[in-house]
Amino acid sequence: MDSRLCVEQGSLYELVCLLMINAGQAPDNPWLDVVDRLRFSLRRWKQRNDRRRSQRNVAHHYDLDAALYALFLDQDRQYSCAYFEHPEQDLEAAQLAKKRHITAKLHLEPGQRVLDIGCGWGGLALYLADVAQAGRVLGITLSEEQIKIALKRARQRGLDERVEFRLADYRELSERFDRIVSVGMFEHVGLPHYDAYFSHCRRLLKDDGVMLLHTIGVSGPPAHADPWIDKYIFPGGYVPALSEILPAIERAGLVVTDVEVLRQHYAKTLRAWRERFMARRDEAVALRDERFCRMWEFFLAFCEAAFRHETLVVFQIQLAVRNDSLPLTRAYIAQRETVLRFVEPGQIP
């Protein structure tokens, strides 16, 4: 970030990959083990994400200039892992496929009410109302910049009577919903709040309700947040192991009906974001400054390398209040995706 290290041959991404591969083969270092154990012991304290702290953490990352995100995101401003149906699929198509995949797993019926926790710039909520024919959709976020754009997009699409966006914390809601979806938000909940999160989702779901949770996770044992990411990119964030998520779901009285692990999909997504960002880096410098752009390049390169060479994956966990709310086999997912493929909106403002 301070230009004290410059890569003159090859790329920063290639250097980060080399370091990660070598670090994975290095012998244990007792001093680093002590530091890791200390960081692990402090992780709950560092993730005390109450309403005020959560909003401050969100503002740090998501309330940046919207023009910055427009430099590298897809047209629909999807800022989470895409779903690549085949290796050659481009980012726009893969993000649309992600929305289809999630919608199919929700087993959404026309007219049902949906809650989108962490709705971002509103793309998924608008898709659920426009394409999947949800009755009413409520999207919530703690980002003031995101809510402005989401509200504008709903008005532009003529969906503002069926899609509502609120600047709200999930803990503030009391309505009940047929379906709940949360994409890329659970990483900001904080480990001490998992029980409260799933218990509250259980209260918000109707008796035949279904929920789809899409979150970054680790395929190995629990660890601690990366200190650089925590300081500069996602303060208060945490990437959980499945062994930390499932017990909280069980204690909340929810039923796990399906788990899918998306491997390498986020690496491909981050590769597309990084290439787009670097192609328009001069515009990013004009919006921010050189130090920010060096930080952002490292962020994208570091995360892509971690999804390729370390234990980062994406979990899609389907939950229900009752174990008879969904079909007996997964065939309905592919069937629903096929139907949705022919009812995509032409242009997304």
mmCIF file of C-alpha atoms in Angstrom:
data_model
loop_
_atom_site.group_PDB
_atom_site.id
_atom_site.type_symbol
_atom_site.label_atom_id
_atom_site.label_comp_id
_atom_site.label_asym_id
_atom_site.label_seq_id
_atom_site.Cartn_x
_atom_site.Cartn_y
_atom_site.Cartn_z
ATOM 1 C CA MET A 1 0.000 0.000 0.000
ATOM 2 C CA ASP A 2 2.916 2.365 0.734
ATOM 3 C CA SER A 3 4.839 1.443 -2.462
ATOM 4 C CA ARG A 4 7.682 -0.092 -0.472
ATOM 5 C CA LEU A 5 7.201 -3.337 -2.426
ATOM 6 C CA CYS A 6 6.870 -3.191 -6.208
ATOM 7 C CA VAL A 7 6.411 -6.187 -8.517
ATOM 8 C CA GLU A 8 8.457 -5.496 -11.638
ATOM 9 C CA GLN A 9 8.236 -8.915 -13.306
ATOM 10 C CA GLY A 10 4.950 -10.801 -13.354
ATOM 11 C CA SER A 11 1.981 -9.608 -11.283
ATOM 12 C CA LEU A 12 1.096 -9.031 -7.666
ATOM 13 C CA TYR A 13 -1.423 -11.868 -7.928
ATOM 14 C CA GLU A 14 1.291 -14.305 -9.057
ATOM 15 C CA LEU A 15 3.498 -13.264 -6.139
ATOM 16 C CA VAL A 16 0.666 -13.749 -3.638
ATOM 17 C CA CYS A 17 -0.077 -17.206 -5.084
ATOM 18 C CA LEU A 18 3.582 -18.198 -4.801
ATOM 19 C CA LEU A 19 3.697 -17.062 -1.173
ATOM 20 C CA MET A 20 0.491 -18.922 -0.290
ATOM 21 C CA ILE A 21 1.630 -22.160 -1.932
ATOM 22 C CA ASN A 22 5.000 -22.003 -0.172
ATOM 23 C CA ALA A 23 3.427 -21.071 3.177
ATOM 24 C CA GLY A 24 1.192 -24.130 2.947
ATOM 25 C CA GLN A 25 4.262 -26.357 2.649
ATOM 26 C CA ALA A 26 6.371 -24.619 5.299
ATOM 27 C CA PRO A 27 7.100 -26.301 8.642
ATOM 28 C CA ASP A 28 5.259 -25.041 11.716
ATOM 29 C CA ASN A 29 6.681 -21.936 13.336
ATOM 30 C CA PRO A 30 6.207 -21.937 17.149
ATOM 31 C CA TRP A 31 6.105 -18.141 17.336
ATOM 32 C CA LEU A 32 3.476 -17.873 14.627
ATOM 33 C CA ASP A 33 1.473 -20.597 16.377
ATOM 34 C CA VAL A 34 1.440 -18.472 19.542
ATOM 35 C CA VAL A 35 0.256 -15.412 17.580
ATOM 36 C CA ASP A 36 -2.446 -17.473 15.854
ATOM 37 C CA ARG A 37 -3.702 -18.865 19.160
ATOM 38 C CA LEU A 38 -3.873 -15.341 20.594
ATOM 39 C CA ARG A 39 -5.819 -14.072 17.569
ATOM 40 C CA PHE A 40 -8.134 -17.079 17.796
ATOM 41 C CA SER A 41 -8.825 -16.402 21.479
ATOM 42 C CA LEU A 42 -9.707 -12.745 20.758
ATOM 43 C CA ARG A 43 -12.001 -13.350 17.796
ATOM 44 C CA ARG A 44 -15.279 -13.194 19.737
ATOM 45 C CA TRP A 45 -14.231 -9.926 21.365
ATOM 46 C CA LYS A 46 -13.352 -8.403 17.997
ATOM 47 C CA GLN A 47 -16.710 -9.459 16.508
ATOM 48 C CA ARG A 48 -19.034 -7.723 18.980
ATOM 49 C CA ASN A 49 -21.231 -6.514 16.147
ATOM 50 C CA ASP A 50 -24.160 -4.774 17.795
ATOM 51 C CA ARG A 51 -26.375 -2.454 15.715
ATOM 52 C CA ARG A 52 -24.089 0.608 15.994
ATOM 53 C CA ARG A 53 -20.877 -1.285 15.421
ATOM 54 C CA SER A 54 -22.401 -3.198 12.497
ATOM 55 C CA GLN A 55 -23.439 0.016 10.764
ATOM 56 C CA ARG A 56 -19.967 1.494 11.243
ATOM 57 C CA ASN A 57 -18.379 -1.655 9.803
ATOM 58 C CA VAL A 58 -20.731 -1.626 6.813
ATOM 59 C CA ALA A 59 -20.064 2.067 6.129
ATOM 60 C CA HIS A 60 -16.311 1.394 6.056
ATOM 61 C CA HIS A 61 -16.657 -0.821 2.979
ATOM 62 C CA TYR A 62 -20.056 -0.423 1.338
ATOM 63 C CA ASP A 63 -20.510 3.346 1.619
ATOM 64 C CA LEU A 64 -17.667 4.050 -0.781
ATOM 65 C CA ASP A 65 -18.484 5.939 -3.979
ATOM 66 C CA ALA A 66 -20.890 3.843 -6.076
ATOM 67 C CA ALA A 67 -18.859 4.819 -9.143
ATOM 68 C CA LEU A 68 -15.968 2.763 -7.751
ATOM 69 C CA TYR A 69 -18.023 -0.442 -7.688
ATOM 70 C CA ALA A 70 -19.375 0.318 -11.161
ATOM 71 C CA LEU A 71 -15.797 -0.008 -12.458
ATOM 72 C CA PHE A 72 -15.642 -3.754 -11.874
ATOM 73 C CA LEU A 73 -19.033 -5.229 -10.933
ATOM 74 C CA ASP A 74 -21.539 -6.612 -13.420
ATOM 75 C CA GLN A 75 -24.468 -4.573 -14.703
ATOM 76 C CA ASP A 76 -26.695 -5.682 -11.816
ATOM 77 C CA ARG A 77 -24.090 -4.728 -9.176
ATOM 78 C CA GLN A 78 -23.876 -8.240 -7.717
ATOM 79 C CA TYR A 79 -21.126 -8.022 -5.079
ATOM 80 C CA SER A 80 -20.986 -11.701 -4.137
ATOM 81 C CA CYS A 81 -19.850 -15.013 -5.603
ATOM 82 C CA ALA A 82 -21.185 -15.736 -9.087
ATOM 83 C CA TYR A 83 -22.314 -19.207 -10.174
ATOM 84 C CA PHE A 84 -20.408 -20.420 -13.229
ATOM 85 C CA GLU A 85 -22.452 -23.039 -15.051
ATOM 86 C CA HIS A 86 -19.492 -23.739 -17.377
ATOM 87 C CA PRO A 87 -15.837 -22.580 -17.369
ATOM 88 C CA GLU A 88 -16.223 -20.148 -20.287
ATOM 89 C CA GLN A 89 -19.256 -18.316 -18.890
ATOM 90 C CA ASP A 90 -18.697 -14.560 -18.512
ATOM 91 C CA LEU A 91 -19.346 -12.603 -15.328
ATOM 92 C CA GLU A 92 -22.685 -11.116 -16.413
ATOM 93 C CA ALA A 93 -24.129 -14.536 -17.272
ATOM 94 C CA ALA A 94 -22.658 -16.174 -14.156
ATOM 95 C CA GLN A 95 -24.186 -13.561 -11.848
ATOM 96 C CA LEU A 96 -27.554 -14.062 -13.509
ATOM 97 C CA ALA A 97 -27.106 -17.820 -13.063
ATOM 98 C CA LYS A 98 -26.427 -17.193 -9.362
ATOM 99 C CA LYS A 99 -29.776 -15.427 -8.990
ATOM 100 C CA ARG A 100 -31.525 -18.278 -10.815
ATOM 101 C CA HIS A 101 -29.824 -20.884 -8.622
ATOM 102 C CA ILE A 102 -30.742 -19.135 -5.385
ATOM 103 C CA THR A 103 -34.312 -18.458 -6.498
ATOM 104 C CA ALA A 104 -34.771 -22.117 -7.455
ATOM 105 C CA LYS A 105 -33.554 -23.237 -4.030
ATOM 106 C CA LEU A 106 -36.047 -20.923 -2.322
ATOM 107 C CA HIS A 107 -38.844 -22.926 -4.006
ATOM 108 C CA LEU A 108 -40.661 -19.622 -4.280
ATOM 109 C CA GLU A 109 -44.347 -19.602 -5.136
ATOM 110 C CA PRO A 110 -45.989 -16.614 -6.878
ATOM 111 C CA GLY A 111 -47.361 -14.085 -4.418
ATOM 112 C CA GLN A 112 -45.212 -15.122 -1.463
ATOM 113 C CA ARG A 113 -43.508 -12.555 0.759
ATOM 114 C CA VAL A 114 -39.702 -12.547 0.801
ATOM 115 C CA LEU A 115 -37.083 -10.949 3.054
ATOM 116 C CA ASP A 116 -33.624 -10.228 1.616
ATOM 117 C CA ILE A 117 -31.180 -9.693 4.502
ATOM 118 C CA GLY A 118 -28.231 -7.659 3.254
ATOM 119 C CA CYS A 119 -29.830 -6.687 -0.054
ATOM 120 C CA GLY A 120 -26.886 -4.693 -1.421
ATOM 121 C CA TRP A 121 -27.880 -2.488 -4.355
ATOM 122 C CA GLY A 122 -31.154 -4.375 -4.722
ATOM 123 C CA GLY A 123 -30.489 -6.671 -7.674
ATOM 124 C CA LEU A 124 -31.678 -9.950 -6.146
ATOM 125 C CA ALA A 125 -34.778 -8.409 -4.543
ATOM 126 C CA LEU A 126 -35.791 -6.890 -7.886
ATOM 127 C CA TYR A 127 -35.172 -10.212 -9.635
ATOM 128 C CA LEU A 128 -37.358 -12.066 -7.135
ATOM 129 C CA ALA A 129 -40.232 -9.661 -7.711
ATOM 130 C CA ASP A 130 -39.861 -9.157 -11.458
ATOM 131 C CA VAL A 131 -38.836 -12.600 -12.689
ATOM 132 C CA ALA A 132 -39.807 -15.034 -9.903
ATOM 133 C CA GLN A 133 -43.107 -13.210 -9.265
ATOM 134 C CA ALA A 134 -42.807 -12.889 -5.512
ATOM 135 C CA GLY A 135 -45.738 -11.012 -4.021
ATOM 136 C CA ARG A 136 -43.799 -8.511 -1.955
ATOM 137 C CA VAL A 137 -40.068 -8.324 -1.261
ATOM 138 C CA LEU A 138 -38.403 -6.461 1.587
ATOM 139 C CA GLY A 139 -34.687 -5.776 1.215
ATOM 140 C CA ILE A 140 -32.705 -4.476 4.177
ATOM 141 C CA THR A 141 -29.180 -3.095 4.397
ATOM 142 C CA LEU A 142 -27.159 -0.900 6.754
ATOM 143 C CA SER A 143 -25.455 0.915 3.877
ATOM 144 C CA GLU A 144 -26.827 4.374 3.164
ATOM 145 C CA GLU A 145 -25.228 4.414 -0.292
ATOM 146 C CA GLN A 146 -26.721 1.060 -1.240
ATOM 147 C CA ILE A 147 -30.221 1.977 -0.105
ATOM 148 C CA LYS A 148 -30.246 5.127 -2.273
ATOM 149 C CA ILE A 149 -29.431 3.164 -5.408
ATOM 150 C CA ALA A 150 -31.785 0.282 -4.542
ATOM 151 C CA LEU A 151 -34.732 2.661 -4.091
ATOM 152 C CA LYS A 152 -33.931 4.429 -7.357
ATOM 153 C CA ARG A 153 -33.728 1.146 -9.246
ATOM 154 C CA ALA A 154 -37.086 -0.015 -7.877
ATOM 155 C CA ARG A 155 -38.699 3.214 -9.090
ATOM 156 C CA GLN A 156 -37.058 2.921 -12.504
ATOM 157 C CA ARG A 157 -38.362 -0.635 -12.899
ATOM 158 C CA GLY A 158 -41.870 0.287 -11.719
ATOM 159 C CA LEU A 159 -41.527 -2.176 -8.854
ATOM 160 C CA ASP A 160 -41.569 0.239 -5.903
ATOM 161 C CA GLU A 161 -45.060 -0.926 -4.839
ATOM 162 C CA ARG A 162 -43.920 -4.554 -4.604
ATOM 163 C CA VAL A 163 -40.288 -4.132 -3.550
ATOM 164 C CA GLU A 164 -39.485 -2.192 -0.403
ATOM 165 C CA PHE A 165 -35.974 -1.270 0.732
ATOM 166 C CA ARG A 166 -35.214 -0.225 4.306
ATOM 167 C CA LEU A 167 -32.133 0.969 6.127
ATOM 168 C CA ALA A 168 -32.530 -1.564 8.924
ATOM 169 C CA ASP A 169 -30.824 -4.238 10.993
ATOM 170 C CA TYR A 170 -32.287 -7.736 10.842
ATOM 171 C CA ARG A 171 -32.762 -7.627 14.618
ATOM 172 C CA GLU A 172 -35.283 -4.781 14.248
ATOM 173 C CA LEU A 173 -37.803 -6.720 12.155
ATOM 174 C CA SER A 174 -40.958 -8.346 13.498
ATOM 175 C CA GLU A 175 -42.959 -9.182 10.334
ATOM 176 C CA ARG A 176 -43.260 -12.770 9.119
ATOM 177 C CA PHE A 177 -42.159 -14.035 5.716
ATOM 178 C CA ASP A 178 -42.673 -17.054 3.488
ATOM 179 C CA ARG A 179 -39.045 -16.958 2.360
ATOM 180 C CA ILE A 180 -35.802 -15.448 3.628
ATOM 181 C CA VAL A 181 -32.643 -15.097 1.569
ATOM 182 C CA SER A 182 -29.271 -13.759 2.684
ATOM 183 C CA VAL A 183 -26.359 -13.476 0.261
ATOM 184 C CA GLY A 184 -22.910 -12.303 1.349
ATOM 185 C CA MET A 185 -24.139 -10.772 4.602
ATOM 186 C CA PHE A 186 -23.562 -13.560 7.140
ATOM 187 C CA GLU A 187 -19.805 -12.863 7.087
ATOM 188 C CA HIS A 188 -20.624 -9.595 8.910
ATOM 189 C CA VAL A 189 -22.874 -11.076 11.616
ATOM 190 C CA GLY A 190 -20.057 -11.979 14.004
ATOM 191 C CA LEU A 191 -19.509 -15.308 15.752
ATOM 192 C CA PRO A 192 -21.044 -14.206 19.104
ATOM 193 C CA HIS A 193 -24.314 -13.385 17.311
ATOM 194 C CA TYR A 194 -24.945 -16.629 15.383
ATOM 195 C CA ASP A 195 -27.539 -17.896 17.865
ATOM 196 C CA ALA A 196 -29.380 -14.575 17.830
ATOM 197 C CA TYR A 197 -29.254 -14.404 14.035
ATOM 198 C CA PHE A 198 -30.774 -17.825 13.372
ATOM 199 C CA SER A 199 -33.250 -17.565 16.252
ATOM 200 C CA HIS A 200 -34.507 -14.282 14.863
ATOM 201 C CA CYS A 201 -34.746 -15.717 11.349
ATOM 202 C CA ARG A 202 -36.799 -18.576 12.819
ATOM 203 C CA ARG A 203 -39.204 -16.066 14.370
ATOM 204 C CA LEU A 204 -39.532 -14.191 11.073
ATOM 205 C CA LEU A 205 -40.301 -17.332 9.039
ATOM 206 C CA LYS A 206 -43.839 -18.643 8.686
ATOM 207 C CA ASP A 207 -44.502 -22.235 9.713
ATOM 208 C CA ASP A 208 -43.899 -23.527 6.175
ATOM 209 C CA GLY A 209 -41.081 -21.043 5.527
ATOM 210 C CA VAL A 210 -37.791 -21.678 3.717
ATOM 211 C CA MET A 211 -34.479 -19.811 3.974
ATOM 212 C CA LEU A 212 -31.379 -19.810 1.768
ATOM 213 C CA LEU A 213 -28.090 -18.686 3.312
ATOM 214 C CA HIS A 214 -25.194 -17.948 0.931
ATOM 215 C CA THR A 215 -21.942 -17.214 2.762
ATOM 216 C CA ILE A 216 -18.193 -17.468 2.426
ATOM 217 C CA GLY A 217 -16.819 -20.215 4.640
ATOM 218 C CA VAL A 218 -13.759 -22.330 5.262
ATOM 219 C CA SER A 219 -13.589 -26.027 4.403
ATOM 220 C CA GLY A 220 -11.179 -26.621 7.283
ATOM 221 C CA PRO A 221 -11.445 -26.109 11.046
ATOM 222 C CA PRO A 222 -12.392 -22.733 12.585
ATOM 223 C CA ALA A 223 -9.739 -20.022 12.424
ATOM 224 C CA HIS A 224 -9.496 -16.259 13.027
ATOM 225 C CA ALA A 225 -10.095 -13.328 10.710
ATOM 226 C CA ASP A 226 -7.160 -12.234 8.586
ATOM 227 C CA PRO A 227 -5.746 -9.180 10.410
ATOM 228 C CA TRP A 228 -5.110 -7.140 7.240
ATOM 229 C CA ILE A 229 -8.618 -7.785 5.875
ATOM 230 C CA ASP A 230 -10.073 -6.975 9.305
ATOM 231 C CA LYS A 231 -8.219 -3.668 9.539
ATOM 232 C CA TYR A 232 -8.509 -2.309 6.013
ATOM 233 C CA ILE A 233 -11.350 -4.074 4.193
ATOM 234 C CA PHE A 234 -14.030 -5.748 6.350
ATOM 235 C CA PRO A 235 -13.734 -4.695 10.017
ATOM 236 C CA GLY A 236 -15.659 -7.049 12.282
ATOM 237 C CA GLY A 237 -15.965 -9.661 9.537
ATOM 238 C CA TYR A 238 -15.449 -13.378 9.996
ATOM 239 C CA VAL A 239 -15.417 -16.404 7.672
ATOM 240 C CA PRO A 240 -16.901 -19.376 9.551
ATOM 241 C CA ALA A 241 -16.426 -23.101 9.341
ATOM 242 C CA LEU A 242 -19.489 -25.248 8.739
ATOM 243 C CA SER A 243 -18.979 -26.676 12.227
ATOM 244 C CA GLU A 244 -19.658 -23.201 13.650
ATOM 245 C CA ILE A 245 -22.783 -22.513 11.581
ATOM 246 C CA LEU A 246 -24.718 -25.769 11.919
ATOM 247 C CA PRO A 247 -24.896 -25.920 15.745
ATOM 248 C CA ALA A 248 -26.449 -22.438 15.838
ATOM 249 C CA ILE A 249 -29.005 -23.511 13.211
ATOM 250 C CA GLU A 250 -29.887 -26.580 15.266
ATOM 251 C CA ARG A 251 -30.259 -24.553 18.469
ATOM 252 C CA ALA A 252 -32.624 -22.168 16.671
ATOM 253 C CA GLY A 253 -34.952 -25.047 15.804
ATOM 254 C CA LEU A 254 -34.423 -24.835 12.039
ATOM 255 C CA VAL A 255 -34.006 -27.867 9.778
ATOM 256 C CA VAL A 256 -31.056 -28.084 7.364
ATOM 257 C CA THR A 257 -32.556 -29.352 4.119
ATOM 258 C CA ASP A 258 -29.632 -28.930 1.714
ATOM 259 C CA VAL A 259 -25.969 -27.881 1.737
ATOM 260 C CA GLU A 260 -23.969 -27.068 -1.399
ATOM 261 C CA VAL A 261 -20.303 -26.092 -1.417
ATOM 262 C CA LEU A 262 -19.279 -23.822 -4.293
ATOM 263 C CA ARG A 263 -15.594 -24.458 -4.980
ATOM 264 C CA GLN A 264 -13.531 -22.126 -7.187
ATOM 265 C CA HIS A 265 -16.604 -20.106 -8.205
ATOM 266 C CA TYR A 266 -15.471 -17.160 -6.100
ATOM 267 C CA ALA A 267 -11.923 -17.426 -7.451
ATOM 268 C CA LYS A 268 -13.340 -17.013 -10.960
ATOM 269 C CA THR A 269 -15.545 -14.128 -9.787
ATOM 270 C CA LEU A 270 -12.616 -12.343 -8.164
ATOM 271 C CA ARG A 271 -10.462 -12.924 -11.258
ATOM 272 C CA ALA A 272 -13.107 -11.113 -13.345
ATOM 273 C CA TRP A 273 -13.377 -8.268 -10.796
ATOM 274 C CA ARG A 274 -9.596 -7.860 -10.595
ATOM 275 C CA GLU A 275 -9.147 -7.792 -14.359
ATOM 276 C CA ARG A 276 -11.957 -5.268 -14.747
ATOM 277 C CA PHE A 277 -10.592 -3.098 -11.943
ATOM 278 C CA MET A 278 -7.059 -3.113 -13.345
ATOM 279 C CA ALA A 279 -8.349 -2.273 -16.837
ATOM 280 C CA ARG A 280 -9.957 0.880 -15.396
ATOM 281 C CA ARG A 281 -7.399 1.608 -12.706
ATOM 282 C CA ASP A 282 -6.817 5.186 -13.916
ATOM 283 C CA GLU A 283 -10.491 5.934 -13.290
ATOM 284 C CA ALA A 284 -10.205 4.432 -9.804
ATOM 285 C CA VAL A 285 -7.195 6.652 -9.042
ATOM 286 C CA ALA A 286 -9.235 9.683 -10.116
ATOM 287 C CA LEU A 287 -12.032 8.627 -7.753
ATOM 288 C CA ARG A 288 -9.743 7.805 -4.807
ATOM 289 C CA ASP A 289 -5.923 7.854 -4.887
ATOM 290 C CA GLU A 290 -2.896 5.662 -5.608
ATOM 291 C CA ARG A 291 -2.699 4.197 -2.108
ATOM 292 C CA PHE A 292 -6.327 3.113 -2.207
ATOM 293 C CA CYS A 293 -5.846 1.460 -5.606
ATOM 294 C CA ARG A 294 -2.781 -0.436 -4.391
ATOM 295 C CA MET A 295 -4.829 -1.585 -1.387
ATOM 296 C CA TRP A 296 -7.754 -2.642 -3.597
ATOM 297 C CA GLU A 297 -5.554 -4.549 -6.036
ATOM 298 C CA PHE A 298 -4.000 -6.453 -3.142
ATOM 299 C CA PHE A 299 -7.451 -7.138 -1.670
ATOM 300 C CA LEU A 300 -8.742 -8.642 -4.923
ATOM 301 C CA ALA A 301 -5.513 -10.557 -5.624
ATOM 302 C CA PHE A 302 -5.230 -11.863 -2.054
ATOM 303 C CA CYS A 303 -8.846 -13.069 -1.969
ATOM 304 C CA GLU A 304 -8.650 -14.747 -5.382
ATOM 305 C CA ALA A 305 -5.472 -16.567 -4.361
ATOM 306 C CA ALA A 306 -7.042 -17.670 -1.072
ATOM 307 C CA PHE A 307 -10.033 -19.200 -2.890
ATOM 308 C CA ARG A 308 -7.680 -20.992 -5.297
ATOM 309 C CA HIS A 309 -4.974 -22.190 -2.925
ATOM 310 C CA GLU A 310 -6.357 -22.146 0.617
ATOM 311 C CA THR A 311 -9.554 -23.373 2.296
ATOM 312 C CA LEU A 312 -12.006 -20.615 1.344
ATOM 313 C CA VAL A 313 -15.257 -21.777 -0.277
ATOM 314 C CA VAL A 314 -18.878 -20.635 -0.437
ATOM 315 C CA PHE A 315 -21.649 -22.447 1.444
ATOM 316 C CA GLN A 316 -25.247 -22.385 0.282
ATOM 317 C CA ILE A 317 -27.332 -23.717 3.165
ATOM 318 C CA GLN A 318 -31.044 -24.283 2.664
ATOM 319 C CA LEU A 319 -33.139 -24.189 5.842
ATOM 320 C CA ALA A 320 -36.774 -24.810 6.679
ATOM 321 C CA VAL A 321 -39.037 -24.641 9.690
ATOM 322 C CA ARG A 322 -40.478 -28.070 8.881
ATOM 323 C CA ASN A 323 -38.857 -31.002 7.146
ATOM 324 C CA ASP A 324 -41.804 -31.495 4.763
ATOM 325 C CA SER A 325 -41.787 -27.998 3.216
ATOM 326 C CA LEU A 326 -39.690 -28.973 0.180
ATOM 327 C CA PRO A 327 -39.761 -31.755 -2.463
ATOM 328 C CA LEU A 328 -38.124 -35.056 -1.621
ATOM 329 C CA THR A 329 -35.358 -34.773 -4.242
ATOM 330 C CA ARG A 330 -33.259 -31.920 -5.642
ATOM 331 C CA ALA A 331 -34.717 -32.293 -9.144
ATOM 332 C CA TYR A 332 -36.960 -29.257 -8.595
ATOM 333 C CA ILE A 333 -33.886 -26.978 -8.473
ATOM 334 C CA ALA A 334 -32.752 -27.723 -12.029
ATOM 335 C CA GLN A 335 -36.357 -27.708 -13.252
ATOM 336 C CA ARG A 336 -36.997 -24.279 -11.773
ATOM 337 C CA GLU A 337 -33.732 -22.915 -13.172
ATOM 338 C CA THR A 338 -34.764 -24.049 -16.651
ATOM 339 C CA VAL A 339 -38.073 -22.198 -16.349
ATOM 340 C CA LEU A 340 -36.392 -19.035 -15.027
ATOM 341 C CA ARG A 341 -33.897 -19.075 -17.897
ATOM 342 C CA PHE A 342 -36.678 -18.145 -20.311
ATOM 343 C CA VAL A 343 -38.170 -15.305 -18.259
ATOM 344 C CA GLU A 344 -35.077 -13.149 -17.639
ATOM 345 C CA PRO A 345 -35.616 -9.386 -17.784
ATOM 346 C CA GLY A 346 -34.120 -7.833 -20.909
ATOM 347 C CA GLN A 347 -32.321 -4.864 -19.373
ATOM 348 C CA ILE A 348 -31.603 -4.185 -15.688
ATOM 349 C CA PRO A 349 -31.289 -0.468 -14.867
#
